[in-house]
Amino acid sequence: TLADAADPANWLAQLGASLSADERILLTRAFDAARELYAGKTLPHTGEDVFSHAVGAAAIVADLNLLPDAIAATLLFAVPEYRSDWQEWLPKAFNRTVLTLVEGGNRVQRLTELARIDRLATPDDRAKQAETMRKMLLAMVADIRVVLIELAWRTQTMHYLAQVPDERVRRQIAQETLDLFAPLANRLGVWQIKWELEDLGFRHIEPDNYKKIAKLLDERRLERIDYIERVLDTLRGELKKAGIKGEVAGRPKHIYSIWKKMKKKKLDFSELYDIRAVRILVERLPDCYTVLGLIHSMWQPIPGEFDDYISNPKANDYRSLHTAVIGPEDRGVEVQIRTFEMHEHAEFGVAAHWRYKEGGQGDAQYEEKISWLRQLLDWREEMSGSDKEDLADAFKTELFSD
Ligand code: GDP
């Protein structure tokens, strides 16, 4: 809003991050500099005000709980467009991390401008082009936070998209989001961003189907919430009886994933059973299996719906147990079971790495780094020979430099 835009103190208060005095100074300076530099400027494709865009994207980065350097860099992400001396200015006015992040963003920006996905190509070819782009993008940044900022920047574009008058522009941006950015968010395991990009992309590519599903979900909402509450009560009781500490909650379903499932299973709107889903978080890994046993003895499992992503994690390291059962009143209920730690990872993916850096120390942090290195090396496996050496160096430096 305009009031926030005028007042960095308001903005800082809304970020909800706990900040040291130095960090407050850094962010206030970034905010003021961005406001001054972007005044009256709009973004090329959408026409969105650059400063509001940067503030919106910074809020998304703050929600991922990335450190203040990344929030500052998000505000300053467009600086190369408006200051030719940015490479000297950023480290002087802010710090080297901010420069590195903005520099990475600038390189990615140039890549995506040059190598646009050909909208007219077949879906298969588009998928291949997007795959190549994703790899190039991941290969060219030494600090994955650059990609996270890029994703936040795109998410903000999607928040604004409904206000873009030209339908062709809206569709083009939405398509690129579904082809490139949502799969990228998925690869990095940043679920929060992935589903939002998908739903907003879908909304502009297939507005009618989007509205139909949204309406159907809305119609039975209260009934569904009521039902879920009863299931949750039962589950809480059972956990308590078994002496397992945990949390249970209903789980919102996302529109695009419902659409994909309808297409995959060739379901019609009339067959769109209302979707009821719960999630159980427990403290220890063995508890996941105990809870699974409890649920399957209470309610009949639906055949073919069980997946053990704990012993078989997804490529993005997502871990959880999935099952579906015939719950009370003969209604289907989808169930996810995982530990709190797995959940943190499920929601934030690679971003969790930088969240941990803040609080945790010592061994836990080291473990974290090792497991990320392993994952980054997996990406490297997917790439061609010559890229590999450079990339290994880049990642090693980044991961073990502090
Ligand atoms: P299935 O149960 O094995 O068919 O798994 P799906 O791929 O259909 O996913 C079902 C649900 O699991 C999704 O709606 C998500 O809630 C969750 N899920 C699946 N993959 C991921 C992932 O990579 N990250 C997170 N956070 N959730 C996931």
Short mmCIF file of C-alpha atoms and ligand atoms in Angstrom, two decimals:
data_model
loop_
_atom_site.label_atom_id
_atom_site.label_comp_id
_atom_site.label_asym_id
_atom_site.label_seq_id
_atom_site.Cartn_x
_atom_site.Cartn_y
_atom_site.Cartn_z
CA THR A 1 0.00 0.00 0.00
CA LEU A 2 0.99 3.61 -0.38
CA ALA A 3 1.42 4.22 3.34
CA ASP A 4 3.86 1.31 3.61
CA ALA A 5 5.67 2.51 0.56
CA ALA A 6 6.36 5.80 2.26
CA ASP A 7 7.59 4.36 5.51
CA PRO A 8 10.37 1.79 5.85
CA ALA A 9 9.62 1.36 9.57
CA ASN A 10 6.10 0.17 8.77
CA TRP A 11 7.47 -2.13 6.16
CA LEU A 12 10.06 -3.59 8.52
CA ALA A 13 7.39 -4.19 11.15
CA GLN A 14 5.29 -6.09 8.60
CA LEU A 15 8.17 -8.34 7.55
CA GLY A 16 7.77 -10.19 10.81
CA ALA A 17 11.44 -11.14 10.91
CA SER A 18 13.43 -10.66 14.08
CA LEU A 19 16.20 -8.32 13.11
CA SER A 20 19.34 -6.96 14.74
CA ALA A 21 20.03 -3.23 14.71
CA ASP A 22 22.54 -3.66 11.88
CA GLU A 23 20.05 -5.64 9.83
CA ARG A 24 17.41 -2.98 10.31
CA ILE A 25 19.83 -0.37 9.04
CA LEU A 26 20.72 -2.51 6.01
CA LEU A 27 17.08 -3.10 5.09
CA THR A 28 16.06 0.51 5.66
CA ARG A 29 18.87 1.68 3.40
CA ALA A 30 17.90 -0.84 0.71
CA PHE A 31 14.26 0.23 0.96
CA ASP A 32 15.06 3.94 0.66
CA ALA A 33 17.52 3.40 -2.17
CA ALA A 34 15.07 1.25 -4.11
CA ARG A 35 12.27 3.76 -3.65
CA GLU A 36 14.40 6.61 -4.90
CA LEU A 37 15.88 4.69 -7.82
CA TYR A 38 12.65 3.11 -9.05
CA ALA A 39 10.48 6.23 -8.64
CA GLY A 40 8.06 6.49 -11.55
CA LYS A 41 9.48 3.39 -13.27
CA THR A 42 7.38 0.49 -14.48
CA LEU A 43 8.29 -3.07 -15.49
CA PRO A 44 8.54 -3.75 -19.24
CA HIS A 45 6.03 -6.56 -19.83
CA THR A 46 3.38 -6.03 -17.19
CA GLY A 47 3.58 -2.30 -16.52
CA GLU A 48 3.69 -2.91 -12.78
CA ASP A 49 5.29 -0.22 -10.66
CA VAL A 50 8.86 -1.39 -10.06
CA PHE A 51 9.03 -0.33 -6.44
CA SER A 52 5.75 -2.05 -5.44
CA HIS A 53 6.95 -5.11 -7.30
CA ALA A 54 10.25 -5.17 -5.42
CA VAL A 55 8.51 -4.69 -2.07
CA GLY A 56 6.07 -7.51 -2.88
CA ALA A 57 8.86 -9.86 -3.91
CA ALA A 58 10.87 -8.97 -0.78
CA ALA A 59 7.89 -9.93 1.39
CA ILE A 60 7.81 -13.35 -0.32
CA VAL A 61 11.54 -13.81 0.31
CA ALA A 62 10.99 -12.80 3.94
CA ASP A 63 8.22 -15.43 4.20
CA LEU A 64 10.77 -18.04 3.20
CA ASN A 65 12.74 -16.76 6.19
CA LEU A 66 15.85 -16.06 4.18
CA LEU A 67 18.42 -13.86 5.81
CA PRO A 68 18.24 -10.04 5.51
CA ASP A 69 20.97 -9.93 2.83
CA ALA A 70 18.60 -11.81 0.53
CA ILE A 71 15.70 -9.49 1.38
CA ALA A 72 17.87 -6.45 0.63
CA ALA A 73 19.07 -8.03 -2.62
CA THR A 74 15.46 -8.63 -3.63
CA LEU A 75 14.64 -4.95 -3.17
CA LEU A 76 17.72 -4.08 -5.20
CA PHE A 77 17.27 -6.77 -7.86
CA ALA A 78 16.41 -4.27 -10.61
CA VAL A 79 19.22 -1.85 -9.78
CA PRO A 80 21.39 -2.89 -12.79
CA GLU A 81 18.65 -1.47 -15.03
CA TYR A 82 18.90 1.95 -13.48
CA ARG A 83 22.49 2.47 -12.30
CA SER A 84 25.41 1.82 -14.59
CA ASP A 85 27.85 1.87 -11.64
CA TRP A 86 25.92 -0.77 -9.70
CA GLN A 87 28.88 -3.14 -9.41
CA GLU A 88 30.88 -0.52 -7.53
CA TRP A 89 27.94 0.95 -5.70
CA LEU A 90 26.28 -2.17 -4.19
CA PRO A 91 29.25 -3.46 -2.15
CA LYS A 92 29.99 0.08 -0.94
CA ALA A 93 26.44 1.06 -0.02
CA PHE A 94 25.45 -2.44 1.18
CA ASN A 95 27.73 -5.47 1.16
CA ARG A 96 29.35 -8.09 -1.07
CA THR A 97 26.61 -10.69 -0.56
CA VAL A 98 24.04 -8.22 -1.85
CA LEU A 99 26.24 -7.60 -4.88
CA THR A 100 26.69 -11.33 -5.53
CA LEU A 101 22.97 -11.97 -5.36
CA VAL A 102 22.05 -9.03 -7.61
CA GLU A 103 24.81 -10.00 -10.03
CA GLY A 104 23.48 -13.57 -10.21
CA GLY A 105 19.99 -12.24 -10.79
CA ASN A 106 21.23 -10.00 -13.57
CA ARG A 107 22.87 -12.95 -15.32
CA VAL A 108 19.74 -15.07 -15.00
CA GLN A 109 17.70 -12.15 -16.29
CA ARG A 110 19.84 -11.94 -19.41
CA LEU A 111 19.52 -15.67 -19.99
CA THR A 112 15.74 -15.67 -19.73
CA GLU A 113 15.51 -12.65 -22.03
CA LEU A 114 17.70 -14.31 -24.65
CA ALA A 115 16.37 -17.82 -24.48
CA ARG A 116 12.62 -17.48 -24.32
CA ILE A 117 10.68 -20.69 -24.61
CA ASP A 118 9.02 -20.91 -28.01
CA ARG A 119 5.33 -20.63 -27.25
CA LEU A 120 4.34 -22.11 -30.58
CA ALA A 121 6.42 -25.26 -30.18
CA THR A 122 4.71 -28.55 -29.30
CA PRO A 123 4.22 -29.26 -25.59
CA ASP A 124 6.99 -31.88 -25.78
CA ASP A 125 9.44 -29.43 -27.32
CA ARG A 126 8.45 -26.76 -24.86
CA ALA A 127 9.09 -29.17 -21.99
CA LYS A 128 12.54 -29.94 -23.42
CA GLN A 129 13.37 -26.26 -23.83
CA ALA A 130 12.20 -25.56 -20.31
CA GLU A 131 14.29 -28.41 -18.98
CA THR A 132 17.40 -27.03 -20.69
CA MET A 133 16.65 -23.57 -19.33
CA ARG A 134 16.23 -24.91 -15.82
CA LYS A 135 19.58 -26.66 -15.96
CA MET A 136 21.36 -23.65 -17.41
CA LEU A 137 19.80 -21.49 -14.77
CA LEU A 138 20.83 -23.74 -11.92
CA ALA A 139 24.28 -24.17 -13.41
CA MET A 140 24.99 -20.47 -13.74
CA VAL A 141 24.29 -19.43 -10.18
CA ALA A 142 26.73 -20.22 -7.42
CA ASP A 143 24.24 -19.25 -4.75
CA ILE A 144 20.83 -20.91 -4.95
CA ARG A 145 19.32 -17.92 -3.19
CA VAL A 146 19.53 -16.13 -6.55
CA VAL A 147 17.04 -18.64 -7.92
CA LEU A 148 14.82 -18.25 -4.86
CA ILE A 149 14.77 -14.48 -5.36
CA GLU A 150 14.01 -15.03 -9.03
CA LEU A 151 11.07 -17.25 -8.03
CA ALA A 152 9.81 -14.65 -5.56
CA TRP A 153 10.08 -12.01 -8.28
CA ARG A 154 8.00 -14.23 -10.58
CA THR A 155 5.46 -14.97 -7.83
CA GLN A 156 4.93 -11.24 -7.39
CA THR A 157 4.42 -10.91 -11.16
CA MET A 158 1.74 -13.58 -10.92
CA HIS A 159 0.05 -11.74 -8.03
CA TYR A 160 -0.15 -8.70 -10.27
CA LEU A 161 -1.06 -10.48 -13.50
CA ALA A 162 -4.84 -10.05 -13.27
CA GLN A 163 -4.26 -6.30 -13.59
CA VAL A 164 -2.47 -6.59 -16.93
CA PRO A 165 -4.98 -5.54 -19.59
CA ASP A 166 -3.52 -7.39 -22.60
CA GLU A 167 -4.71 -11.00 -22.60
CA ARG A 168 -1.85 -12.14 -24.84
CA VAL A 169 0.70 -10.87 -22.36
CA ARG A 170 -1.14 -12.52 -19.49
CA ARG A 171 -1.23 -15.87 -21.27
CA GLN A 172 2.40 -15.68 -22.29
CA ILE A 173 3.59 -14.94 -18.78
CA ALA A 174 1.30 -17.61 -17.30
CA GLN A 175 2.55 -20.21 -19.78
CA GLU A 176 6.17 -19.42 -19.04
CA THR A 177 5.39 -19.70 -15.34
CA LEU A 178 3.90 -23.18 -15.78
CA ASP A 179 6.66 -24.32 -18.17
CA LEU A 180 9.68 -22.98 -16.37
CA PHE A 181 9.21 -21.45 -12.95
CA ALA A 182 6.77 -23.85 -11.26
CA PRO A 183 8.87 -26.91 -12.18
CA LEU A 184 11.93 -25.04 -10.96
CA ALA A 185 10.25 -24.36 -7.61
CA ASN A 186 9.31 -28.03 -7.52
CA ARG A 187 12.88 -29.10 -8.22
CA LEU A 188 14.08 -26.95 -5.35
CA GLY A 189 11.29 -28.29 -3.17
CA VAL A 190 9.83 -24.87 -2.38
CA TRP A 191 6.26 -26.11 -2.22
CA GLN A 192 4.72 -22.84 -1.05
CA ILE A 193 5.91 -21.14 -4.19
CA LYS A 194 5.33 -24.07 -6.50
CA TRP A 195 1.62 -24.46 -5.84
CA GLU A 196 0.95 -20.75 -5.96
CA LEU A 197 2.71 -20.39 -9.31
CA GLU A 198 0.71 -23.34 -10.64
CA ASP A 199 -2.65 -22.10 -9.46
CA LEU A 200 -2.09 -18.57 -10.72
CA GLY A 201 -0.66 -19.83 -14.01
CA PHE A 202 -3.61 -22.15 -14.53
CA ARG A 203 -6.02 -19.33 -13.72
CA HIS A 204 -4.81 -17.34 -16.72
CA ILE A 205 -4.30 -20.23 -19.14
CA GLU A 206 -7.66 -21.91 -18.51
CA PRO A 207 -9.82 -19.33 -16.75
CA ASP A 208 -13.08 -21.25 -17.21
CA ASN A 209 -11.83 -24.52 -15.76
CA TYR A 210 -10.10 -22.65 -12.98
CA LYS A 211 -13.35 -20.93 -12.02
CA LYS A 212 -15.36 -24.16 -12.21
CA ILE A 213 -13.06 -26.00 -9.81
CA ALA A 214 -12.78 -23.02 -7.48
CA LYS A 215 -16.56 -22.78 -7.36
CA LEU A 216 -17.03 -26.50 -6.70
CA LEU A 217 -14.50 -26.37 -3.90
CA ASP A 218 -16.23 -23.36 -2.43
CA GLU A 219 -19.73 -24.83 -2.49
CA ARG A 220 -18.99 -27.69 -0.14
CA ARG A 221 -16.43 -25.87 1.93
CA LEU A 222 -18.31 -25.66 5.23
CA GLU A 223 -19.50 -29.22 5.06
CA ARG A 224 -15.96 -30.34 4.29
CA ILE A 225 -14.43 -28.36 7.14
CA ASP A 226 -16.97 -29.80 9.52
CA TYR A 227 -16.17 -33.32 8.40
CA ILE A 228 -12.41 -32.78 8.62
CA GLU A 229 -12.81 -31.43 12.17
CA ARG A 230 -14.48 -34.67 13.21
CA VAL A 231 -11.74 -36.75 11.61
CA LEU A 232 -9.11 -34.63 13.36
CA ASP A 233 -10.80 -35.11 16.73
CA THR A 234 -10.73 -38.86 16.28
CA LEU A 235 -7.09 -38.75 15.24
CA ARG A 236 -6.09 -36.61 18.23
CA GLY A 237 -7.77 -39.10 20.53
CA GLU A 238 -5.98 -42.04 18.94
CA LEU A 239 -2.56 -40.36 19.08
CA LYS A 240 -3.09 -39.57 22.73
CA LYS A 241 -4.10 -43.15 23.53
CA ALA A 242 -0.97 -44.41 21.78
CA GLY A 243 1.19 -41.89 23.64
CA ILE A 244 2.44 -40.20 20.46
CA LYS A 245 3.09 -36.47 20.47
CA GLY A 246 2.06 -34.80 17.27
CA GLU A 247 -0.09 -32.28 15.48
CA VAL A 248 -2.97 -32.96 13.13
CA ALA A 249 -4.48 -30.49 10.69
CA GLY A 250 -6.68 -30.24 7.63
CA ARG A 251 -4.86 -29.63 4.41
CA PRO A 252 -6.03 -27.31 1.65
CA LYS A 253 -6.13 -28.77 -1.84
CA HIS A 254 -4.79 -26.74 -4.69
CA ILE A 255 -6.73 -26.10 -7.84
CA TYR A 256 -4.12 -26.98 -10.42
CA SER A 257 -3.30 -30.30 -8.75
CA ILE A 258 -7.01 -31.21 -8.73
CA TRP A 259 -7.14 -30.37 -12.42
CA LYS A 260 -4.11 -32.51 -13.16
CA LYS A 261 -5.61 -35.41 -11.26
CA MET A 262 -8.92 -35.05 -13.12
CA LYS A 263 -7.08 -35.20 -16.41
CA LYS A 264 -4.90 -38.13 -15.36
CA LYS A 265 -7.82 -40.18 -14.09
CA LYS A 266 -10.13 -38.87 -16.83
CA LEU A 267 -12.66 -37.61 -14.29
CA ASP A 268 -15.44 -35.26 -15.18
CA PHE A 269 -16.55 -32.27 -13.09
CA SER A 270 -19.59 -34.23 -11.98
CA GLU A 271 -17.27 -36.92 -10.65
CA LEU A 272 -15.11 -34.48 -8.80
CA TYR A 273 -15.63 -35.99 -5.40
CA ASP A 274 -14.97 -33.39 -2.79
CA ILE A 275 -11.53 -33.70 -1.56
CA ARG A 276 -10.80 -34.22 2.08
CA ALA A 277 -7.23 -34.27 3.21
CA VAL A 278 -5.42 -34.28 6.53
CA ARG A 279 -1.82 -34.12 7.65
CA ILE A 280 -0.22 -35.55 10.76
CA LEU A 281 3.13 -34.28 12.03
CA VAL A 282 5.05 -36.29 14.62
CA GLU A 283 8.36 -35.89 16.40
CA ARG A 284 10.17 -39.09 15.53
CA LEU A 285 10.52 -41.07 12.32
CA PRO A 286 9.27 -44.41 13.75
CA ASP A 287 6.10 -42.64 14.91
CA CYS A 288 5.20 -42.09 11.25
CA TYR A 289 4.80 -45.82 10.75
CA THR A 290 3.02 -46.30 14.07
CA VAL A 291 0.49 -43.64 13.09
CA LEU A 292 0.09 -45.23 9.67
CA GLY A 293 -0.74 -48.54 11.36
CA LEU A 294 -3.24 -46.83 13.67
CA ILE A 295 -5.03 -45.22 10.75
CA HIS A 296 -5.15 -48.34 8.65
CA SER A 297 -6.62 -50.31 11.53
CA MET A 298 -9.29 -47.65 12.07
CA TRP A 299 -10.27 -46.96 8.49
CA GLN A 300 -9.94 -49.16 5.45
CA PRO A 301 -7.06 -48.19 3.16
CA ILE A 302 -7.92 -47.51 -0.48
CA PRO A 303 -5.84 -49.87 -2.64
CA GLY A 304 -3.09 -48.31 -4.73
CA GLU A 305 -3.04 -45.05 -2.74
CA PHE A 306 -0.20 -45.86 -0.36
CA ASP A 307 3.22 -44.29 -1.03
CA ASP A 308 6.26 -44.41 1.21
CA TYR A 309 8.25 -41.32 0.29
CA ILE A 310 10.25 -41.73 3.49
CA SER A 311 12.11 -44.80 2.32
CA ASN A 312 11.79 -43.53 -1.28
CA PRO A 313 12.15 -39.74 -1.21
CA LYS A 314 11.15 -37.76 -4.32
CA ALA A 315 13.88 -36.20 -6.46
CA ASN A 316 13.51 -32.94 -4.54
CA ASP A 317 14.06 -34.81 -1.27
CA TYR A 318 10.38 -34.65 -0.29
CA ARG A 319 9.72 -37.21 2.44
CA SER A 320 6.34 -38.28 3.77
CA LEU A 321 3.95 -41.20 3.99
CA HIS A 322 0.85 -40.93 1.79
CA THR A 323 -2.25 -43.00 2.12
CA ALA A 324 -5.96 -42.68 1.47
CA VAL A 325 -8.65 -44.38 3.50
CA ILE A 326 -12.41 -44.79 3.62
CA GLY A 327 -13.13 -42.52 6.56
CA PRO A 328 -16.32 -41.97 8.56
CA GLU A 329 -19.57 -42.00 6.56
CA ASP A 330 -17.81 -43.91 3.80
CA ARG A 331 -16.00 -40.87 2.52
CA GLY A 332 -12.48 -40.93 1.13
CA VAL A 333 -9.78 -39.10 3.10
CA GLU A 334 -6.23 -38.48 1.93
CA VAL A 335 -3.63 -38.68 4.68
CA GLN A 336 -0.04 -37.45 4.86
CA ILE A 337 2.21 -38.41 7.77
CA ARG A 338 5.67 -36.99 8.39
CA THR A 339 7.95 -35.61 11.09
CA PHE A 340 8.15 -31.89 11.86
CA GLU A 341 11.61 -31.84 10.37
CA MET A 342 10.47 -33.46 7.14
CA HIS A 343 7.65 -30.95 7.05
CA GLU A 344 9.97 -27.96 7.28
CA HIS A 345 11.80 -29.40 4.33
CA ALA A 346 8.60 -30.18 2.45
CA GLU A 347 7.42 -26.59 2.69
CA PHE A 348 10.67 -24.72 2.13
CA GLY A 349 12.95 -27.09 0.23
CA VAL A 350 16.38 -25.58 -0.42
CA ALA A 351 15.30 -22.42 1.38
CA ALA A 352 15.33 -24.46 4.61
CA HIS A 353 19.11 -24.55 4.29
CA TRP A 354 19.38 -20.83 4.90
CA ARG A 355 16.71 -20.87 7.56
CA TYR A 356 18.77 -23.38 9.53
CA LYS A 357 21.86 -21.27 9.20
CA GLU A 358 20.29 -18.64 11.39
CA GLY A 359 19.56 -20.62 14.54
CA GLY A 360 21.14 -24.05 14.40
CA GLN A 361 24.86 -24.55 14.76
CA GLY A 362 27.48 -27.21 14.95
CA ASP A 363 26.88 -30.72 13.73
CA ALA A 364 23.33 -30.25 12.60
CA GLN A 365 24.47 -27.46 10.33
CA TYR A 366 27.29 -29.50 8.94
CA GLU A 367 24.96 -32.42 8.20
CA GLU A 368 22.72 -30.00 6.42
CA LYS A 369 25.54 -28.82 4.21
CA ILE A 370 26.62 -32.33 3.36
CA SER A 371 23.15 -33.39 2.33
CA TRP A 372 22.77 -30.30 0.17
CA LEU A 373 26.07 -30.90 -1.47
CA ARG A 374 24.92 -34.38 -2.31
CA GLN A 375 21.79 -33.02 -3.89
CA LEU A 376 23.58 -30.34 -5.84
CA LEU A 377 25.95 -32.94 -7.18
CA ASP A 378 22.93 -34.88 -8.40
CA TRP A 379 21.96 -31.90 -10.49
CA ARG A 380 25.44 -31.84 -11.83
CA GLU A 381 25.02 -35.43 -12.95
CA GLU A 382 22.22 -34.28 -15.18
CA MET A 383 24.45 -31.88 -17.04
CA SER A 384 26.96 -32.24 -19.82
CA GLY A 385 30.69 -32.71 -19.26
CA SER A 386 32.21 -29.26 -19.62
CA ASP A 387 29.74 -27.58 -17.27
CA LYS A 388 30.51 -30.01 -14.54
CA GLU A 389 33.93 -28.89 -13.38
CA ASP A 390 32.99 -25.23 -13.10
CA LEU A 391 29.82 -26.07 -11.32
CA ALA A 392 31.45 -28.35 -8.80
CA ASP A 393 33.90 -25.58 -7.99
CA ALA A 394 31.18 -23.00 -7.69
CA PHE A 395 29.10 -25.10 -5.35
CA LYS A 396 32.01 -26.22 -3.23
CA THR A 397 33.11 -22.66 -2.73
CA GLU A 398 29.63 -21.58 -1.88
CA LEU A 399 28.90 -24.41 0.51
CA PHE A 400 32.13 -24.50 2.44
CA SER A 401 33.23 -20.90 2.34
CA ASP A 402 32.14 -19.99 5.87
P1 GDP B 1 0.77 -39.52 -4.63
O1 GDP B 1 0.03 -39.45 -3.33
O2 GDP B 1 1.91 -40.49 -4.55
O3 GDP B 1 -0.09 -39.68 -5.84
O4 GDP B 1 1.53 -38.12 -4.75
P2 GDP B 1 1.18 -36.86 -5.63
O5 GDP B 1 2.39 -36.52 -6.41
O6 GDP B 1 -0.13 -37.02 -6.34
O7 GDP B 1 0.99 -35.75 -4.52
C1 GDP B 1 -0.09 -35.74 -3.64
C2 GDP B 1 0.14 -34.68 -2.59
O8 GDP B 1 1.36 -34.95 -1.92
C3 GDP B 1 0.33 -33.28 -3.10
O9 GDP B 1 -0.90 -32.61 -3.27
C4 GDP B 1 1.15 -32.65 -2.00
O10 GDP B 1 0.36 -32.28 -0.91
C5 GDP B 1 2.04 -33.77 -1.59
N1 GDP B 1 3.31 -33.74 -2.33
C6 GDP B 1 3.68 -34.49 -3.38
N2 GDP B 1 4.93 -34.17 -3.78
C7 GDP B 1 5.36 -33.20 -2.95
C8 GDP B 1 6.57 -32.45 -2.85
O11 GDP B 1 7.52 -32.60 -3.61
N3 GDP B 1 6.64 -31.52 -1.85
C9 GDP B 1 5.60 -31.32 -1.00
N4 GDP B 1 5.75 -30.40 -0.05
N5 GDP B 1 4.45 -31.98 -1.08
C10 GDP B 1 4.32 -32.92 -2.03
#
